[in-house]
Tab-separated table of C-alpha atoms in Angstrom:
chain	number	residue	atom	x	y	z
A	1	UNK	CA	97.038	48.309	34.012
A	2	UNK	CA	93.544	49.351	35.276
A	3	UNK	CA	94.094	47.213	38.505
A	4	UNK	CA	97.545	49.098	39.400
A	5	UNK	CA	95.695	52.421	38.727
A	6	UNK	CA	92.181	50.880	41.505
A	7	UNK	CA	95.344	49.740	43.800
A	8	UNK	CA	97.182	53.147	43.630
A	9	UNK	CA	93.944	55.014	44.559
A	10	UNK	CA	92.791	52.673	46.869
A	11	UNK	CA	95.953	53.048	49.245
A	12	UNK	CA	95.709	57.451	48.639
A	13	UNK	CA	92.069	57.046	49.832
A	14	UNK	CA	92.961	54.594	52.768
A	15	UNK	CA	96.625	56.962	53.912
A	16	UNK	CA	94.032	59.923	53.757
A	17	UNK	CA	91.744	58.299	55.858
A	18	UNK	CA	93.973	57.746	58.467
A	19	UNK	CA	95.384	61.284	58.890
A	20	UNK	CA	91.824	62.461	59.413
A	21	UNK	CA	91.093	59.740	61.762
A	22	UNK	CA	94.603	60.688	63.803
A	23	UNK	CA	93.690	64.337	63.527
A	24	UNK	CA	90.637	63.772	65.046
A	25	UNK	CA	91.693	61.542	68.224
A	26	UNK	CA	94.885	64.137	69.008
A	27	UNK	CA	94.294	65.434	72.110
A	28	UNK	CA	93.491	69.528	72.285
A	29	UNK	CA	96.450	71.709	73.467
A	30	UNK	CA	95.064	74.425	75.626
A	31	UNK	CA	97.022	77.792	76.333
A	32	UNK	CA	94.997	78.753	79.252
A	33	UNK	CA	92.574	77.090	82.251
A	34	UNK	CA	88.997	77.540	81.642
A	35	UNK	CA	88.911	81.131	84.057
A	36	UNK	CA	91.311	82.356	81.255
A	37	UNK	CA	94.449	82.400	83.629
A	38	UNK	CA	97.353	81.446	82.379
A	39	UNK	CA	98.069	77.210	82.852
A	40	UNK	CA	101.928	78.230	83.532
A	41	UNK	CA	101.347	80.941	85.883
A	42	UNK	CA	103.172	80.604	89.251
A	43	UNK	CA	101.510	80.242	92.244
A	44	UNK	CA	98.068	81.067	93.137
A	45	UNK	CA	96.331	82.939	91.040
A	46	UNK	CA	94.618	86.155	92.441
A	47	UNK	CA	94.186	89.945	91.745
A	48	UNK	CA	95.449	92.790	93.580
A	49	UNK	CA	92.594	94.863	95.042
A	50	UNK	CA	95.003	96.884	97.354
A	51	UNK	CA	98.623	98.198	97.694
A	52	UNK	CA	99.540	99.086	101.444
A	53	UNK	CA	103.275	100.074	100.459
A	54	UNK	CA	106.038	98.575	98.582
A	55	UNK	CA	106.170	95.013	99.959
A	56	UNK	CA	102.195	94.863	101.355
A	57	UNK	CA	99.128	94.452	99.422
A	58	UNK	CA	95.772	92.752	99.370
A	59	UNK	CA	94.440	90.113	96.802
A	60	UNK	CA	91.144	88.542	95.934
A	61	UNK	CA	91.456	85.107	94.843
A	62	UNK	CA	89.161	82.743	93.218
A	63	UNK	CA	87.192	81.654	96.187
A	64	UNK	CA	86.420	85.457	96.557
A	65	UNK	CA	88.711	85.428	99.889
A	66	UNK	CA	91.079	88.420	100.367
A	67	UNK	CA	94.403	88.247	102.080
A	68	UNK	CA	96.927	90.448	102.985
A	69	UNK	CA	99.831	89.884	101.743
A	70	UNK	CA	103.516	90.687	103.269
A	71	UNK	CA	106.230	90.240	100.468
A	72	UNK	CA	108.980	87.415	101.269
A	73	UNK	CA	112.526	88.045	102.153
A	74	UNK	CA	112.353	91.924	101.241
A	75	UNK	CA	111.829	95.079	102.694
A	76	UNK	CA	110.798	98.563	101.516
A	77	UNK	CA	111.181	101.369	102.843
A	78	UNK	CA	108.193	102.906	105.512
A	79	UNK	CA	105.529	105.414	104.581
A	80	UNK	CA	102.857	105.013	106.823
A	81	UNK	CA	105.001	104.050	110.010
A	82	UNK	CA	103.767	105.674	113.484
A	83	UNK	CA	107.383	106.173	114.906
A	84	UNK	CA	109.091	106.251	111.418
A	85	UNK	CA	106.991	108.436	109.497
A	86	UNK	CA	107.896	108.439	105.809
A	87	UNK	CA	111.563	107.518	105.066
A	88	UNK	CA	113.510	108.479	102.067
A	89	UNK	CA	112.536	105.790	98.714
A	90	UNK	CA	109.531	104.930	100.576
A	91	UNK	CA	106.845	106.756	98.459
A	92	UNK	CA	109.212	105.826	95.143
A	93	UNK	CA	108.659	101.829	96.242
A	94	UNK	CA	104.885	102.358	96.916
A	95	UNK	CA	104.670	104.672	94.439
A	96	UNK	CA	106.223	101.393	91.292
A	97	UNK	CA	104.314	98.550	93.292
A	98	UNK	CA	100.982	100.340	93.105
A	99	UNK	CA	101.776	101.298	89.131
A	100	UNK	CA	102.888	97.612	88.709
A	101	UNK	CA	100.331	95.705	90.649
A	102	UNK	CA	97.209	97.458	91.198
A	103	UNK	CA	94.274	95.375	89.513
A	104	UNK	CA	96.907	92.991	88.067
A	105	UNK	CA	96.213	89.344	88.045
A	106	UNK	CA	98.991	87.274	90.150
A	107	UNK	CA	100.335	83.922	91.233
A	108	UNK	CA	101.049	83.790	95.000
A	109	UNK	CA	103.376	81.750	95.981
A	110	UNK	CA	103.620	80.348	99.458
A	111	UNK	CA	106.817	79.024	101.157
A	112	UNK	CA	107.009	76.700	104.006
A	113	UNK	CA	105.685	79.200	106.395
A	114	UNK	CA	102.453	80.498	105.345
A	115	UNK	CA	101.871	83.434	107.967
A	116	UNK	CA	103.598	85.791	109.744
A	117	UNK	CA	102.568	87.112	113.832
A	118	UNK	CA	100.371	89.765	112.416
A	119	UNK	CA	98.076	86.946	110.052
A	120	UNK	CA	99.459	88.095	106.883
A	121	UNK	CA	100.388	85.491	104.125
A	122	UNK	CA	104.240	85.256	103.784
A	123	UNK	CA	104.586	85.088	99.553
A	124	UNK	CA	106.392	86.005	96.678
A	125	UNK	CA	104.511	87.808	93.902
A	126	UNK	CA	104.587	86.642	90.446
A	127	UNK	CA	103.432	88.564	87.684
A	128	UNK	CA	103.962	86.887	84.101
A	129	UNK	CA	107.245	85.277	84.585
A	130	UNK	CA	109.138	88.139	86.824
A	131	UNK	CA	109.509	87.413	90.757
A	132	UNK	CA	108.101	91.071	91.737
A	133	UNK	CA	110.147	90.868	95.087
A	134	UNK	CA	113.454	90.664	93.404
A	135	UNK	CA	112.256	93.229	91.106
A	136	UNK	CA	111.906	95.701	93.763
A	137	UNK	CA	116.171	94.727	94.674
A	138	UNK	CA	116.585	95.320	91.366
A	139	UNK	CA	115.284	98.832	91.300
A	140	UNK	CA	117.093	99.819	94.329
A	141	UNK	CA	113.429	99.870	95.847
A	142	UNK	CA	114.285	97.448	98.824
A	143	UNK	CA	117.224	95.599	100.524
A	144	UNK	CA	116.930	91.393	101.319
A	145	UNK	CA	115.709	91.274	104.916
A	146	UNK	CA	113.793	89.278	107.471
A	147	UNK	CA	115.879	86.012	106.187
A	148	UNK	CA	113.675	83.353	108.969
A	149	UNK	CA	114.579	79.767	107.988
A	150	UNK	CA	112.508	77.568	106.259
A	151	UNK	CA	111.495	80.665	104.049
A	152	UNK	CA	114.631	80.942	102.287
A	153	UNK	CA	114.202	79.582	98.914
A	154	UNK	CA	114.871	82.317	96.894
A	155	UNK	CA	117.492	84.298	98.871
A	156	UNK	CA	120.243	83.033	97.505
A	157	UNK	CA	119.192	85.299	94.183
A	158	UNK	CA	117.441	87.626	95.988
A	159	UNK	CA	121.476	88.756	97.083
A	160	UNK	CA	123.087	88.440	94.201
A	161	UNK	CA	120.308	91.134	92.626
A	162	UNK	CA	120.872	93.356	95.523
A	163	UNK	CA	124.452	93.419	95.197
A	164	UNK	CA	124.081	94.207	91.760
A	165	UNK	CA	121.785	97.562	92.617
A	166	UNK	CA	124.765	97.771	95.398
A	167	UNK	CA	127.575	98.477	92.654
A	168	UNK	CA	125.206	101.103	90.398
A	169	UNK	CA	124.055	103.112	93.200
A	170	UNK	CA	120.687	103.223	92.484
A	171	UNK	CA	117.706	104.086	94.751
A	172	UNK	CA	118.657	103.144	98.383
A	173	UNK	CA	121.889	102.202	97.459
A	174	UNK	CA	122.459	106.016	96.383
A	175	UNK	CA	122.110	107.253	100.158
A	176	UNK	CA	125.333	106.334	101.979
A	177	UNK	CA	124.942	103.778	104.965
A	178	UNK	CA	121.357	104.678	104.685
A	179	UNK	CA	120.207	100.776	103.931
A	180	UNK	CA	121.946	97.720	106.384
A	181	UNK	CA	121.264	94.788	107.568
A	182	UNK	CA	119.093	95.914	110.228
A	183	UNK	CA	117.135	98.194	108.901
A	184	UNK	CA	117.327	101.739	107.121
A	185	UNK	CA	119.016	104.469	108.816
A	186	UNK	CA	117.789	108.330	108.102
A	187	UNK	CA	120.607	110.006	109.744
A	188	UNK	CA	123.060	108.734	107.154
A	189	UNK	CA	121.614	110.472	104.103
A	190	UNK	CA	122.731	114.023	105.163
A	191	UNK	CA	125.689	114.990	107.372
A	192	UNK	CA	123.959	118.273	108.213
A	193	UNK	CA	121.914	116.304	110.668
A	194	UNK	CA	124.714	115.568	112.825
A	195	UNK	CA	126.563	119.110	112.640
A	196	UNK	CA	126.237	119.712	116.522
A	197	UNK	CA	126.877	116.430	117.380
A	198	UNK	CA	130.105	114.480	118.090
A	199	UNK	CA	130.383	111.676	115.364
A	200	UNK	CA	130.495	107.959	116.877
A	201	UNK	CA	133.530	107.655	114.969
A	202	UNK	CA	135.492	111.097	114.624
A	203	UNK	CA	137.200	111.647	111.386
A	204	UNK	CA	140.482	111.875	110.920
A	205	UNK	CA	141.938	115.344	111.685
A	206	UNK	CA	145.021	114.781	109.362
A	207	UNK	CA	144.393	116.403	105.839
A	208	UNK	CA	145.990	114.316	103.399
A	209	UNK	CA	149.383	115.936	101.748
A	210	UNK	CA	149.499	117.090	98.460
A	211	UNK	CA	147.165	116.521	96.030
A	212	UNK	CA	146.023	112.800	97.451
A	213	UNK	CA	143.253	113.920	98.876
A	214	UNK	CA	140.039	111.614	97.518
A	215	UNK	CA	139.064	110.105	101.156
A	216	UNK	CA	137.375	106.081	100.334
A	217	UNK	CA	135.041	104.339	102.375
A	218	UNK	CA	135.605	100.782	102.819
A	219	UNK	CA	132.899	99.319	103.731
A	220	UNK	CA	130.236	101.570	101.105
A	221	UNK	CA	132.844	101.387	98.494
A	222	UNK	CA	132.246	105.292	98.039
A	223	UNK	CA	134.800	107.793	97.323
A	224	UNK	CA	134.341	111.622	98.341
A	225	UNK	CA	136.172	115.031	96.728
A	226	UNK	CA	137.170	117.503	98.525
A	227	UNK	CA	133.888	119.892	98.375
A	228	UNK	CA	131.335	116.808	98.588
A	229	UNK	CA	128.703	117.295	101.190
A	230	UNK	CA	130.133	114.355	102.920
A	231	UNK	CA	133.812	114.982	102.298
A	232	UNK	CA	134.603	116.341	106.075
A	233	UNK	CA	132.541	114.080	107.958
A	234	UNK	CA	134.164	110.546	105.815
A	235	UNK	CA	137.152	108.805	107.786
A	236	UNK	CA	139.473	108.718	105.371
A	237	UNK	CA	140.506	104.873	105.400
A	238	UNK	CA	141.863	104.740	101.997
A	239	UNK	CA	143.202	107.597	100.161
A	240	UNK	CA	143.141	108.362	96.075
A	241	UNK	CA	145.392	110.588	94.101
A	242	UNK	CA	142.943	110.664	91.215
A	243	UNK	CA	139.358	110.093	90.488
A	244	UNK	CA	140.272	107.467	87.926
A	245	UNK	CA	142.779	105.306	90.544
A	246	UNK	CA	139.417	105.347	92.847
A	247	UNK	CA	137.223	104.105	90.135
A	248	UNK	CA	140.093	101.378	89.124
A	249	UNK	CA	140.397	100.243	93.052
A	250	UNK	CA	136.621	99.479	92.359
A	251	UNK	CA	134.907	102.849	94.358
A	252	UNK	CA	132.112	104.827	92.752
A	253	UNK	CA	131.738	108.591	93.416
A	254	UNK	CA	129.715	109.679	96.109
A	255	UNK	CA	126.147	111.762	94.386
A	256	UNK	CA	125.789	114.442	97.329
């Protein structure tokens, strides 16, 4: 009886003693690198010392080298531009990347082209786990541009977030014709600009009959009441009966 009771001991004490031993050999799981950045960040790690505008900004990294930086595959609108001067959303999209990134610690993240003609490195900003260039598309804050082969890799996604900022309307997106593909276009965002001037494509002088008259816009996807500030100067390529039969066909109300 005494020697099952040693036995039964013996093989607690000898079980215990391994679990300490296999405690103690298990390798360490670290959260972050030994400069306290996170091991999963993406990219390069580095710290914004500088924001230019919405898509350009300087960073310090490691090595204590600073760059310039010109965001991938997006475009802001200008503030600082010598022929442009400051166009409409431009201080808003400076205005949320300086908030957002200013003293922030980020990963770079390089395509397959590092540098563009003026020596500035081509990236996409990380911060935490968000792509900050497709956040800017998602806030309306910039359309997808400068598309140059290899650097694609995220434009795919970068298009299917604008075209989602597209069908709300929001920031550029709320200016008809005022963002395309090449480039951003001032003299769309108020008709009054062109009063004196003969429109490149003249409106339709027929008034539409009855109470049909909600003029659409095919290619914006906008519709326009009679009243609107852009109601006379809109080609009426499609026409409504009713506010709700534009909104079914899939057009959203013009703001101005």
């Amino acid at each position: 009886m005494e020697k099952n009771s040693l036995k039964k001991l013996l093989s607690i004490a000898m079980v215990c003693l391994l679990a300490v031993l296999a405690a103690a050999c298990s390798p360490v799981q670290e959260s972050s690198s030994p400069d306290g950045q996170s091991a999963a960040i993406k990219g390069t790690p580095a710290t914004v010392t500088y924001v230019v505008d919405g898509d350009t900004l300087d960073v310090k990294f490691k090595n204590g080298k600073t760059e310039r930086v010109r965001m991938l595959l997006v475009d802001t609108p200008e503030t600082k531009h010598p022929r442009l001067g400051v166009q409409p959303f431009g201080p808003e999209s400076s205005k949320f990347t300086k908030t957002q990134l200013t003293g922030k610690k980020v990963g770079i993240e390089l395509d397959i082209s590092e540098r563009d003609k003026y020596g500035r490195l081509l990236a996409y900003i990380w911060i935490g786990k968000q792509n900050f260039n497709q956040l800017l598309l998602e806030k309306g804050l910039a359309r997808v541009a400068y598309v140059y082969p290899p650097n694609t890799k995220y434009v795919d996604q970068f298009r299917a977030t604008q075209e989602k900022a597209q069908q709300k309307g929001i920031g550029i997106w709320s200016i008809e014709n005022y963002a395309q593909e090449d480039g951003f276009h001032e003299n769309s965002k108020s008709p009054s600009s062109n009063e004196n001037k003969q429109p490149a494509n003249p409106p339709s002088n027929e008034k539409p009959k009855g109470k049909c008259n909600i003029k659409g816009n095919k290619q914006s996807m906008i519709y326009h009441v009679p009243g609107g500030q852009s109601y006379d100067v809109t080609k009426a390529e499609v026409i409504f009966c009713s506010e709700a039969e534009a909104q079914k066909a899939g057009y959203r109300k013009a703001k101005r």
